[in-house]
PDB file of C-alpha atoms and ligand atoms in Angstrom:
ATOM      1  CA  UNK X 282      11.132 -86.560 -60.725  1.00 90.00           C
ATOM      2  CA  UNK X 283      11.958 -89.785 -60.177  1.00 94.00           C
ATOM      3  CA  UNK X 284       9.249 -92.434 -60.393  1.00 96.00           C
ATOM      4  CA  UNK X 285       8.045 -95.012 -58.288  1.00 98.00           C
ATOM      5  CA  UNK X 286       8.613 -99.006 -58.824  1.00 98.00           C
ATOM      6  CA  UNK X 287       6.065-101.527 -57.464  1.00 98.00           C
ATOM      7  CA  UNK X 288       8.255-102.386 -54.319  1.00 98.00           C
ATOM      8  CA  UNK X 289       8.175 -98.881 -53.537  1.00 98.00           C
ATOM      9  CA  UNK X 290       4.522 -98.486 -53.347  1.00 98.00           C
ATOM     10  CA  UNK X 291       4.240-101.583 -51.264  1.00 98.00           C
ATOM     11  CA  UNK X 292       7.317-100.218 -49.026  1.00 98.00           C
ATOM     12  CA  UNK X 293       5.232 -96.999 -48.428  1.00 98.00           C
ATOM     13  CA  UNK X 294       2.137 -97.627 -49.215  1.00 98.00           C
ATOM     14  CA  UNK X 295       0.477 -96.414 -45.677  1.00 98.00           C
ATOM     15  CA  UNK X 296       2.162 -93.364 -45.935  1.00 98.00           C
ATOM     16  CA  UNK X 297       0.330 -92.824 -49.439  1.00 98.00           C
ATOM     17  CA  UNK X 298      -2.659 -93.196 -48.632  1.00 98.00           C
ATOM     18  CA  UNK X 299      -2.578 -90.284 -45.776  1.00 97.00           C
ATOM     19  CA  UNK X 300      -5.045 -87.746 -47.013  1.00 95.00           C
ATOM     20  CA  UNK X 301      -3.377 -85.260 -49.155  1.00 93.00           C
ATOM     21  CA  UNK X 302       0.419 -87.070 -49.554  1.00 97.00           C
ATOM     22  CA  UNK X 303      -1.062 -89.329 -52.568  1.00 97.00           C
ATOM     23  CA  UNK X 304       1.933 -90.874 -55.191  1.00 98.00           C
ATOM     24  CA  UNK X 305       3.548 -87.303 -56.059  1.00 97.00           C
ATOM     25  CA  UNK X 306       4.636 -86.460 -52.336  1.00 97.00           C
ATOM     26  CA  UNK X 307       6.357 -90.252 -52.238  1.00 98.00           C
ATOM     27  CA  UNK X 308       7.778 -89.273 -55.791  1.00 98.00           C
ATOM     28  CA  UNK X 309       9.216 -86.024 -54.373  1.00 97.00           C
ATOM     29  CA  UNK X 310      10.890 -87.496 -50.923  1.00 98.00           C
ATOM     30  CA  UNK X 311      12.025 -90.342 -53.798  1.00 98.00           C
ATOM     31  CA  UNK X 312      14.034 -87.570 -55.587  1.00 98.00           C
ATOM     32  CA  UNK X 313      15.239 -85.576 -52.425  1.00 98.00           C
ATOM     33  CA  UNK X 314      18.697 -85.500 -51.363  1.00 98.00           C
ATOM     34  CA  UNK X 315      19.003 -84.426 -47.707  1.00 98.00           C
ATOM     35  CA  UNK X 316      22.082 -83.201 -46.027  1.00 98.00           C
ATOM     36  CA  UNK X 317      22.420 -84.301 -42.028  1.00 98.00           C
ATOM     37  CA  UNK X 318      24.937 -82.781 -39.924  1.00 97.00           C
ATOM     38  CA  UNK X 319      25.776 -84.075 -36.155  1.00 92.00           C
ATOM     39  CA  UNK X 320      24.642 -88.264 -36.894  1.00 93.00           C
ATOM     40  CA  UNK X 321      23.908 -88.221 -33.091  1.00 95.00           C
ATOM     41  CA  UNK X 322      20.863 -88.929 -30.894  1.00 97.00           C
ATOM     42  CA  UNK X 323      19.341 -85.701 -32.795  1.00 97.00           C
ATOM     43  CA  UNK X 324      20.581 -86.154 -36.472  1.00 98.00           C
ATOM     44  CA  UNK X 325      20.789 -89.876 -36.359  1.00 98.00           C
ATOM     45  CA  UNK X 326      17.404 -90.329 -35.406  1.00 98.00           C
ATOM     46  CA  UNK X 327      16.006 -87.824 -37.591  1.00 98.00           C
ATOM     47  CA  UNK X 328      18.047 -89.739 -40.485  1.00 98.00           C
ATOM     48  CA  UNK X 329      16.332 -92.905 -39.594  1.00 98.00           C
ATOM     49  CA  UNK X 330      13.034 -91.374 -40.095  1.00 98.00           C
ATOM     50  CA  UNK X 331      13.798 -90.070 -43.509  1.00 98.00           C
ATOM     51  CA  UNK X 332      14.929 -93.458 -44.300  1.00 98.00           C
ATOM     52  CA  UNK X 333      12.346 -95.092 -43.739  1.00 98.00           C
ATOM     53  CA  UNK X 334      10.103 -92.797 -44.920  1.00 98.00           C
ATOM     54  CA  UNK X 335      11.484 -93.149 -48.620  1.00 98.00           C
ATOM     55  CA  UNK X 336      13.956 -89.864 -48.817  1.00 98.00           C
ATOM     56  CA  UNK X 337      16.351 -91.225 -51.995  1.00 98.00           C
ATOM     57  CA  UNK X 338      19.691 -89.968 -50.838  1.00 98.00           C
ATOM     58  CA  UNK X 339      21.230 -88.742 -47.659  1.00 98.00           C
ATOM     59  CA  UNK X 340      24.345 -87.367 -46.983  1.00 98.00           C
ATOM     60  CA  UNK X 341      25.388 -87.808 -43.180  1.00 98.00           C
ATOM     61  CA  UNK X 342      28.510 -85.947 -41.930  1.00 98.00           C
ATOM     62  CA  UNK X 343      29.708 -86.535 -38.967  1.00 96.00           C
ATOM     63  CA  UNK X 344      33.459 -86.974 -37.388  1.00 96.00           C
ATOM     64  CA  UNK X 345      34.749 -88.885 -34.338  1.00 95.00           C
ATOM     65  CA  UNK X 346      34.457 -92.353 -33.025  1.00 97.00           C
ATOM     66  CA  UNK X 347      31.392 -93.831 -30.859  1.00 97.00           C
ATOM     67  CA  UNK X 348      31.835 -93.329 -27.186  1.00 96.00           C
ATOM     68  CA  UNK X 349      30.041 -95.684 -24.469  1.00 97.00           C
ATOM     69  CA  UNK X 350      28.278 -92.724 -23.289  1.00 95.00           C
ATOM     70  CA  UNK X 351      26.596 -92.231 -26.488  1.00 96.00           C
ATOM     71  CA  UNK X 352      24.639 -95.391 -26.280  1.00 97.00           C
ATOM     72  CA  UNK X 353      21.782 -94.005 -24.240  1.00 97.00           C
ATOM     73  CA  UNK X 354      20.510 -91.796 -27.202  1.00 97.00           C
ATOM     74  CA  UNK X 355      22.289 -93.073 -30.537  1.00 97.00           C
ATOM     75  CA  UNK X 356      19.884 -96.314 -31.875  1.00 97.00           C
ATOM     76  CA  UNK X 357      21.470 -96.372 -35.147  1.00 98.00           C
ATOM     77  CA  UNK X 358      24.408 -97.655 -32.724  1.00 98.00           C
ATOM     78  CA  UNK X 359      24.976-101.154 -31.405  1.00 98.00           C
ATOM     79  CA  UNK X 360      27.591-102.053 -28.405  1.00 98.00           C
ATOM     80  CA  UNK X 361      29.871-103.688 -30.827  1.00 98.00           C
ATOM     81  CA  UNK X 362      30.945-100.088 -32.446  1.00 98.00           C
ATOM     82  CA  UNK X 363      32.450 -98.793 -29.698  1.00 98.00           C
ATOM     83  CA  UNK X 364      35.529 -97.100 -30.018  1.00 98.00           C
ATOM     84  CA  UNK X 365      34.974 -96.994 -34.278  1.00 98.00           C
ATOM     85  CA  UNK X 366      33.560 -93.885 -36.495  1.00 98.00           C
ATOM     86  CA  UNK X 367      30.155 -93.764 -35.831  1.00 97.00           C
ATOM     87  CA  UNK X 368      28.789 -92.142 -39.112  1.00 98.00           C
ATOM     88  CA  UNK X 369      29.974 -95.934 -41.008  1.00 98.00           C
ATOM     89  CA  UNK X 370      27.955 -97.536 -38.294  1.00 98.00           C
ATOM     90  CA  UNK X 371      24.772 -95.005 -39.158  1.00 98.00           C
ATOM     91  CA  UNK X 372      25.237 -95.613 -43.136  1.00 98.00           C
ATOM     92  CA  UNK X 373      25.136 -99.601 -42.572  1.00 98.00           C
ATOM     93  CA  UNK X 374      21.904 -99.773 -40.404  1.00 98.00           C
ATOM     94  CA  UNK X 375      19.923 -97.172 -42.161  1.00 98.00           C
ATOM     95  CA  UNK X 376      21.095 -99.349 -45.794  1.00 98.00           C
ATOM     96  CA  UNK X 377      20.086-102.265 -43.758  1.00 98.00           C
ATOM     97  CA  UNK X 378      16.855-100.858 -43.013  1.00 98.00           C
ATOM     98  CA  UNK X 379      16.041 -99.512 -46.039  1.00 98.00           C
ATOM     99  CA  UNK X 380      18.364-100.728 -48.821  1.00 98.00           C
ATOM    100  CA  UNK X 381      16.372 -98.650 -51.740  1.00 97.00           C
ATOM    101  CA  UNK X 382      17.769 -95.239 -50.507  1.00 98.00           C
ATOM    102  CA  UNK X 383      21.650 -94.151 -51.099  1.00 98.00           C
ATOM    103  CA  UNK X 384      23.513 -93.367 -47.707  1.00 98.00           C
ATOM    104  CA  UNK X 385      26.577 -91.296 -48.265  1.00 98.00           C
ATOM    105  CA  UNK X 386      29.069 -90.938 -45.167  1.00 98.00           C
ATOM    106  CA  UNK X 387      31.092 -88.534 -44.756  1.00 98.00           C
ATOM    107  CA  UNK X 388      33.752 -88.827 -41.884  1.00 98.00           C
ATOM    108  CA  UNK X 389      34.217 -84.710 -40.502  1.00 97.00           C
ATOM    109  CA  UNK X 390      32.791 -82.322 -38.983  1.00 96.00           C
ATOM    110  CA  UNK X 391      30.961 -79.011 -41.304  1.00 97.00           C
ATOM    111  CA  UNK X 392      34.400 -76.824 -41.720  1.00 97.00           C
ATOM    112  CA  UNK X 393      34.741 -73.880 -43.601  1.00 98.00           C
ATOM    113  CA  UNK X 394      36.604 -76.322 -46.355  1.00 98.00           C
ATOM    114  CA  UNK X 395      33.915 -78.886 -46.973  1.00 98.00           C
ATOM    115  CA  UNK X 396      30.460 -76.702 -45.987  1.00 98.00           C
ATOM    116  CA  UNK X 397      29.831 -75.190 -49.483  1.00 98.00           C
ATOM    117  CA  UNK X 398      30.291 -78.434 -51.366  1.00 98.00           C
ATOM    118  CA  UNK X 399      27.985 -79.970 -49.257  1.00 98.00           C
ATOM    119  CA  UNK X 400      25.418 -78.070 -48.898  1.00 98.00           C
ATOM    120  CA  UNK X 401      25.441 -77.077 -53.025  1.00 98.00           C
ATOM    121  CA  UNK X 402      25.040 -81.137 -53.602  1.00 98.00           C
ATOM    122  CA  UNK X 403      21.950 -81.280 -51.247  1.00 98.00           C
ATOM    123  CA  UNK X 404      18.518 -79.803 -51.726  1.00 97.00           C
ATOM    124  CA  UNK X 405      18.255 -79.509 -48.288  1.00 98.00           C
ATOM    125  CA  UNK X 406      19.996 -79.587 -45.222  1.00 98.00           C
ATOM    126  CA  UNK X 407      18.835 -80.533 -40.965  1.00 98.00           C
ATOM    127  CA  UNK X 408      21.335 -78.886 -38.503  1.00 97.00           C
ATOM    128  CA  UNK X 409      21.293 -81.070 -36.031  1.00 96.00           C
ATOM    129  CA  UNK X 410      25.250 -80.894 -34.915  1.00 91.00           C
ATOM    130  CA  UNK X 411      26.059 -80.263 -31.491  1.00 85.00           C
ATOM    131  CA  UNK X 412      28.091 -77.273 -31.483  1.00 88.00           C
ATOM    132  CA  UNK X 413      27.229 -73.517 -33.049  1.00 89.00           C
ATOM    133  CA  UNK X 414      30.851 -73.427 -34.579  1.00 91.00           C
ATOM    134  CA  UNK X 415      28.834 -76.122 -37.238  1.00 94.00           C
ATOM    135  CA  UNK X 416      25.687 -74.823 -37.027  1.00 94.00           C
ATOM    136  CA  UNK X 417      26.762 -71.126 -37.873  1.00 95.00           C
ATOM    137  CA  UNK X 418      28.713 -72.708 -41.141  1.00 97.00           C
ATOM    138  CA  UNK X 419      25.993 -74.664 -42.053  1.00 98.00           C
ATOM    139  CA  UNK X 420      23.529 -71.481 -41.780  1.00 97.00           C
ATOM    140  CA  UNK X 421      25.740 -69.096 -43.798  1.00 97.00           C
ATOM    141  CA  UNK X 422      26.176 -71.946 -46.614  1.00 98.00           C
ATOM    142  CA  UNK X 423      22.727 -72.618 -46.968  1.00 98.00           C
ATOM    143  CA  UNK X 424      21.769 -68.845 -47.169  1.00 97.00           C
ATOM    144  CA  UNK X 425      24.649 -68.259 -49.654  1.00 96.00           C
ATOM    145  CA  UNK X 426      23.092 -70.915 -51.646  1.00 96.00           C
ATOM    146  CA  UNK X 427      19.696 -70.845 -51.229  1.00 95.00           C
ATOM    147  CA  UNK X 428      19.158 -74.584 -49.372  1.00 97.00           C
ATOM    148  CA  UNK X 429      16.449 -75.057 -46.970  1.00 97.00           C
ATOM    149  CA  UNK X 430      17.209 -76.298 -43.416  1.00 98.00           C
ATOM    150  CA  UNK X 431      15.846 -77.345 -40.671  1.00 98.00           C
ATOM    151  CA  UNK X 432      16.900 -75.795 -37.350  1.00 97.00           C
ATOM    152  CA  UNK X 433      16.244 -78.530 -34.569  1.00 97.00           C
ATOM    153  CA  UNK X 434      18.553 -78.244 -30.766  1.00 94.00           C
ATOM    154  CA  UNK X 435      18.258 -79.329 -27.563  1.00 93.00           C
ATOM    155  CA  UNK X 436      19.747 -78.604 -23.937  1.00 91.00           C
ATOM    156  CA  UNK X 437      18.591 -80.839 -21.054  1.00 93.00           C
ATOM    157  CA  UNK X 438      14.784 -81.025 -21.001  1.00 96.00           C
ATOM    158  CA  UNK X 439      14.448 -78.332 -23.475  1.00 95.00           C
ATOM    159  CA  UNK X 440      14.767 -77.947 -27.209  1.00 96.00           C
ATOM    160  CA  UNK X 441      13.544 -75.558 -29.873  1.00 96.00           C
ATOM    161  CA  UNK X 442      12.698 -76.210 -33.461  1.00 98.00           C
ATOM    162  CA  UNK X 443      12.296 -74.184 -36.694  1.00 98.00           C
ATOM    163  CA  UNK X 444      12.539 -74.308 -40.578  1.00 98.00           C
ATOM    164  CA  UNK X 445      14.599 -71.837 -42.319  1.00 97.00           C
ATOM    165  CA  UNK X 446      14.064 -70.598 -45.977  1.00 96.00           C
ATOM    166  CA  UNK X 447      16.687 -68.073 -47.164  1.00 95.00           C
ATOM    167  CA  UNK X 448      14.691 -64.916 -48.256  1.00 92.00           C
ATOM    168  CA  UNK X 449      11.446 -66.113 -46.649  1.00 94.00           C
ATOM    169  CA  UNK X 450      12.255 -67.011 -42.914  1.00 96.00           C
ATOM    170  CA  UNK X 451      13.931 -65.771 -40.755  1.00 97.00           C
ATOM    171  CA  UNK X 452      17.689 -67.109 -40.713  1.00 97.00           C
ATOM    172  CA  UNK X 453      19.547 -69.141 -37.724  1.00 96.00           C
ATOM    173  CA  UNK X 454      21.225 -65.395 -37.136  1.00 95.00           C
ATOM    174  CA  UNK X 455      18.254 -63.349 -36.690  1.00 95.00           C
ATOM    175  CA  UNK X 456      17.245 -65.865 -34.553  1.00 94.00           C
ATOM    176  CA  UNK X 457      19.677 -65.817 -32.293  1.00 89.00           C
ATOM    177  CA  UNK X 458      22.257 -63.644 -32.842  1.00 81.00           C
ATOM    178  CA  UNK X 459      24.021 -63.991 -29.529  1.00 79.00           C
ATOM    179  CA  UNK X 460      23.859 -67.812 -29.784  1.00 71.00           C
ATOM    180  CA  UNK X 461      22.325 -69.825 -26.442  1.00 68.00           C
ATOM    181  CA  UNK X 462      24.961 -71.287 -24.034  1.00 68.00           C
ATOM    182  CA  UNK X 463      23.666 -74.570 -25.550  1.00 66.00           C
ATOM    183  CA  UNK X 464      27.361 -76.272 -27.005  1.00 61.00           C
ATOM    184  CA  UNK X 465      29.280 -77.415 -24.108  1.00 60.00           C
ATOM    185  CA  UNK X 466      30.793 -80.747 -24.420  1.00 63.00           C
ATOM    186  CA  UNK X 467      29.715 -83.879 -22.626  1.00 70.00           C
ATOM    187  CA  UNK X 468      25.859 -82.118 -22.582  1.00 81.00           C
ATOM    188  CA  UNK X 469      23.277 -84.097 -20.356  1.00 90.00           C
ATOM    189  CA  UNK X 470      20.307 -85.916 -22.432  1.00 93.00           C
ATOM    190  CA  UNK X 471      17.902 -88.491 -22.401  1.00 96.00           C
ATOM    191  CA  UNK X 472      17.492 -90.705 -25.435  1.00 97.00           C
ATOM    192  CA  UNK X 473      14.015 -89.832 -25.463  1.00 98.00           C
ATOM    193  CA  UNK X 474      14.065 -86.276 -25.467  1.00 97.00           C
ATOM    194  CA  UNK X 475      16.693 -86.400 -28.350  1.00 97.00           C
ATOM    195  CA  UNK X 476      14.531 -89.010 -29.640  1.00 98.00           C
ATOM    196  CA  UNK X 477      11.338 -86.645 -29.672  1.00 98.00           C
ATOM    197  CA  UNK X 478      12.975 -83.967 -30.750  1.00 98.00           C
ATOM    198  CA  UNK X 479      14.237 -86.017 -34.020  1.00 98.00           C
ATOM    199  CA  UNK X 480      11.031 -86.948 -35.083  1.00 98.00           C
ATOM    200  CA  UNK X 481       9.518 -83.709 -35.553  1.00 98.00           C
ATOM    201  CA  UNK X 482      12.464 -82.209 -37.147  1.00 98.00           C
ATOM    202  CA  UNK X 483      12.348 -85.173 -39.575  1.00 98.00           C
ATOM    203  CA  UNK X 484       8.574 -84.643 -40.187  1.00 98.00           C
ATOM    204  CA  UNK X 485       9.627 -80.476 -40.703  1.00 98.00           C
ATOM    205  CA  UNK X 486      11.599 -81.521 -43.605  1.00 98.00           C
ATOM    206  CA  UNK X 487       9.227 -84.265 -45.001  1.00 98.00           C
ATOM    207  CA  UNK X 488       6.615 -81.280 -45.083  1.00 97.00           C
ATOM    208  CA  UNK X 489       8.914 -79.094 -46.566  1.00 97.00           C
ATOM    209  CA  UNK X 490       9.956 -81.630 -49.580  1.00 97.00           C
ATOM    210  CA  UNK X 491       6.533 -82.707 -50.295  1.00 97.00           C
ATOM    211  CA  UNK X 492       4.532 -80.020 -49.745  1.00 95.00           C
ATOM    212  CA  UNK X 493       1.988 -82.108 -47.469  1.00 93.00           C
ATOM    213  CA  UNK X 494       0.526 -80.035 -44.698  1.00 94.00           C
ATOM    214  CA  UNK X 495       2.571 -76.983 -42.862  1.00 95.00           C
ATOM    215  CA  UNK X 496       6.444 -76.539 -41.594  1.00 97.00           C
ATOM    216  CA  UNK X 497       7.293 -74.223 -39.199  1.00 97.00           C
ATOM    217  CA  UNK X 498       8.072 -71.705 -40.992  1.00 96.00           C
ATOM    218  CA  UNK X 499       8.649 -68.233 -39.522  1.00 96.00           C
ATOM    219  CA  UNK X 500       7.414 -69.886 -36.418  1.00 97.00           C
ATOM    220  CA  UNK X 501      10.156 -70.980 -33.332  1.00 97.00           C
ATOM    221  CA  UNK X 502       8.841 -74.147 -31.428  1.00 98.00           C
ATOM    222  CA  UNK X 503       9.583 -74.061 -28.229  1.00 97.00           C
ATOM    223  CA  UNK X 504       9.625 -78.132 -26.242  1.00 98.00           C
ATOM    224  CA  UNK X 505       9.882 -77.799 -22.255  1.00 98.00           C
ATOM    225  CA  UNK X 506       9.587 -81.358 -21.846  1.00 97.00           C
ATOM    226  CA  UNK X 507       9.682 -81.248 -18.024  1.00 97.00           C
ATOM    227  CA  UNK X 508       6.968 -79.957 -18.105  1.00 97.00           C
ATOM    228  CA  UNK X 509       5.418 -81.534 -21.664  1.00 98.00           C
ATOM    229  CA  UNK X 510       4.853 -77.761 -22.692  1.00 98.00           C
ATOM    230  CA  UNK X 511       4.673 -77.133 -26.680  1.00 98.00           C
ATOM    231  CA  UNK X 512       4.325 -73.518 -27.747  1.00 98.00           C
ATOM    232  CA  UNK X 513       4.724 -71.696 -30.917  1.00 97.00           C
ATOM    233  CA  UNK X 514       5.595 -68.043 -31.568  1.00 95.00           C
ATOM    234  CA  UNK X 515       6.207 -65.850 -34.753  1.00 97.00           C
ATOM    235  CA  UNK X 516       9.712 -65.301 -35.572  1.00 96.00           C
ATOM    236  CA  UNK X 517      10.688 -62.205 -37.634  1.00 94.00           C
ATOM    237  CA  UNK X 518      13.582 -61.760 -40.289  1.00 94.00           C
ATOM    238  CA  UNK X 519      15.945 -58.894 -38.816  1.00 92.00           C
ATOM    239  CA  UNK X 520      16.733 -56.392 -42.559  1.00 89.00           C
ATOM    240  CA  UNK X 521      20.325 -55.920 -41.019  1.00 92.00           C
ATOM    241  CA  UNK X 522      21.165 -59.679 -40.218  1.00 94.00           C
ATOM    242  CA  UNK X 523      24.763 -60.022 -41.662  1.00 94.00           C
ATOM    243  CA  UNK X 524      23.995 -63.474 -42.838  1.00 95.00           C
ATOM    244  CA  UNK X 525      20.884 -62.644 -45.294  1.00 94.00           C
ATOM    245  CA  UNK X 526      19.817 -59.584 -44.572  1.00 91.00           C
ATOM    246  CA  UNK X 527      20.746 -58.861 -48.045  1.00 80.00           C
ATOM    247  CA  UNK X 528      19.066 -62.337 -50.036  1.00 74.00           C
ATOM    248  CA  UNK X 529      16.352 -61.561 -52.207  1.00 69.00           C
ATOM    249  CA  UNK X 530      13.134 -63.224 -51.749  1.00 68.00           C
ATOM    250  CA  UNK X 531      12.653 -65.980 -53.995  1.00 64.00           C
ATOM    251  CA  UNK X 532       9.102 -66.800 -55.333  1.00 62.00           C
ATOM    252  CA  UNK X 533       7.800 -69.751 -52.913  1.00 66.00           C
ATOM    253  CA  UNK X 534       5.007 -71.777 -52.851  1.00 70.00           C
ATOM    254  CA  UNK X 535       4.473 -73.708 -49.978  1.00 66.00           C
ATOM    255  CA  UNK X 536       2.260 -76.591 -52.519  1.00 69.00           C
ATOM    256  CA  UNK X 537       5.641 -77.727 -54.541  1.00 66.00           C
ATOM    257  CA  UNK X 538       7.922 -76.088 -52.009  1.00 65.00           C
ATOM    258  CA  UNK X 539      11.260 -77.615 -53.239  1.00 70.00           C
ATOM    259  CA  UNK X 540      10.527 -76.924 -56.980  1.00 65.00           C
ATOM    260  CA  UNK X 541      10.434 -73.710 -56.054  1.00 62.00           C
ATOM    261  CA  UNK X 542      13.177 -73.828 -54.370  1.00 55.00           C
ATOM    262  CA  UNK X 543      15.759 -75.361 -56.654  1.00 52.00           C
ATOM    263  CA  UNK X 544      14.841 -72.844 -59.449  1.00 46.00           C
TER     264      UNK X 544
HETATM  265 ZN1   ZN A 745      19.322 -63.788 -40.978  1.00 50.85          ZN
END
């Protein structure tokens, strides 16, 4: 594990101090490296949160330039951008912000060419594109290689959330294996519901790489933010999912939950 140099325990020092993270949780988001697909109001957002929580290397992937109409919900974004790739623009404010973490763009989409590469060079992975084409690819990669991911999307007013370990949790298929109608183009949002929807899937996978209090796991959060209704239920692993109905469990322990992981 990498250790920790004075400016980072200044950087993060009320973060260590919360009861229970203490020097080895900062140590372990130090040596994470954390996979975000879809840089958007969703996985740009949640990206900002790792960064400035201390996570030591991201990998953002993203294609396609920056669009007027994404300015209502994309804050690593400023007006100037317009018309240019936006996953450059999300690699220079987050080093800006934070300039002791490594920021890797990458200018695509998740494709059946570049998934398994990417997901093998991460420990872990947040789905956060806006489409199930990616989301499916990214699902099937990290099952195949045994990568946790977070599962956050969103439609409207409404969003769901979940963590996914291959072998332990349910996967994104036995979820939903008819897939919601949630991926049309041009989707209507508020920055704010994005917003909250990217916090909470960043804290998912700062629980999961440190080990500090409890991800959702094998447990679908459901947001109705019309109505500012939260509610949890149990989701079960389906023995004839095509995706891992045939992984082995591997031994996991929720205190160290990426050493056990990687091994
Ligand atoms: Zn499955």
């Amino acid at each position: 594990m990498i250790e920790l140099t004075p400016t980072d325990l200044e950087r993060y020092r009320r973060q260590i101090t919360l009861p229970n993270f203490g020097e080895l949780a900062q140590k372990r988001l130090k040596s994470a490296k954390v996979l975000v697909t879809g840089v958007g109001g969703l996985g740009g957002t949640a990206a900002l949160y790792l960064a400035v929580a201390g996570v030591g290397r991201l990998i953002l992937v993203r294609g396609g330039d920056l669009r007027m109409d994404d300015m209502n919900r994309q804050i690593l974004m400023t007006d100037d951008w317009v018309g240019k790739p936006r996953v450059f623009k999300a690699q220079e404010t987050l080093q800006r912000i934070n300039p002791d973490i490594e920021v890797e763009a990458v200018f695509d989409y998740i494709t059946p060419e570049n998934v398994d590469s990417l997901v093998q060079s991460a420990d872990m992975a947040l789905d956060c594109a806006h489409n199930f084409t990616e989301r499916n690819l990214l699902n099937e990669a990290c099952v195949k290689w045994r990568k946790p991911m977070v599962e956050a999307a969103m439609d409207g007013m409404e969003a769901y959330l979940t963590t996914i370990i291959p072998g332990v949790t349910p996967c994104l298929s036995c979820l939903f294996p008819e897939k919601p109608d949630w991926d049309r183009r041009a989707f209507s949002v508020l920055g704010a519901v994005s917003g909250t929807l990217a916090c909470l899937t960043a804290l998912e996978a700062i629980k999961l790489i440190t080990g500090f209090s409890q991800p959702l796991l094998s447990q679908l959060l459901t947001i109705d933010l019309n109505r500012m209704e939260f509610a949890k239920r149990r989701s079960y692993r389906d023995r004839a999912c095509p995706v891992c109905g045939n992984t082995a469990p591997w031994r996991y322990s929720q205190s160290s939950p990426m050493e056990s992981a990687n091994k």
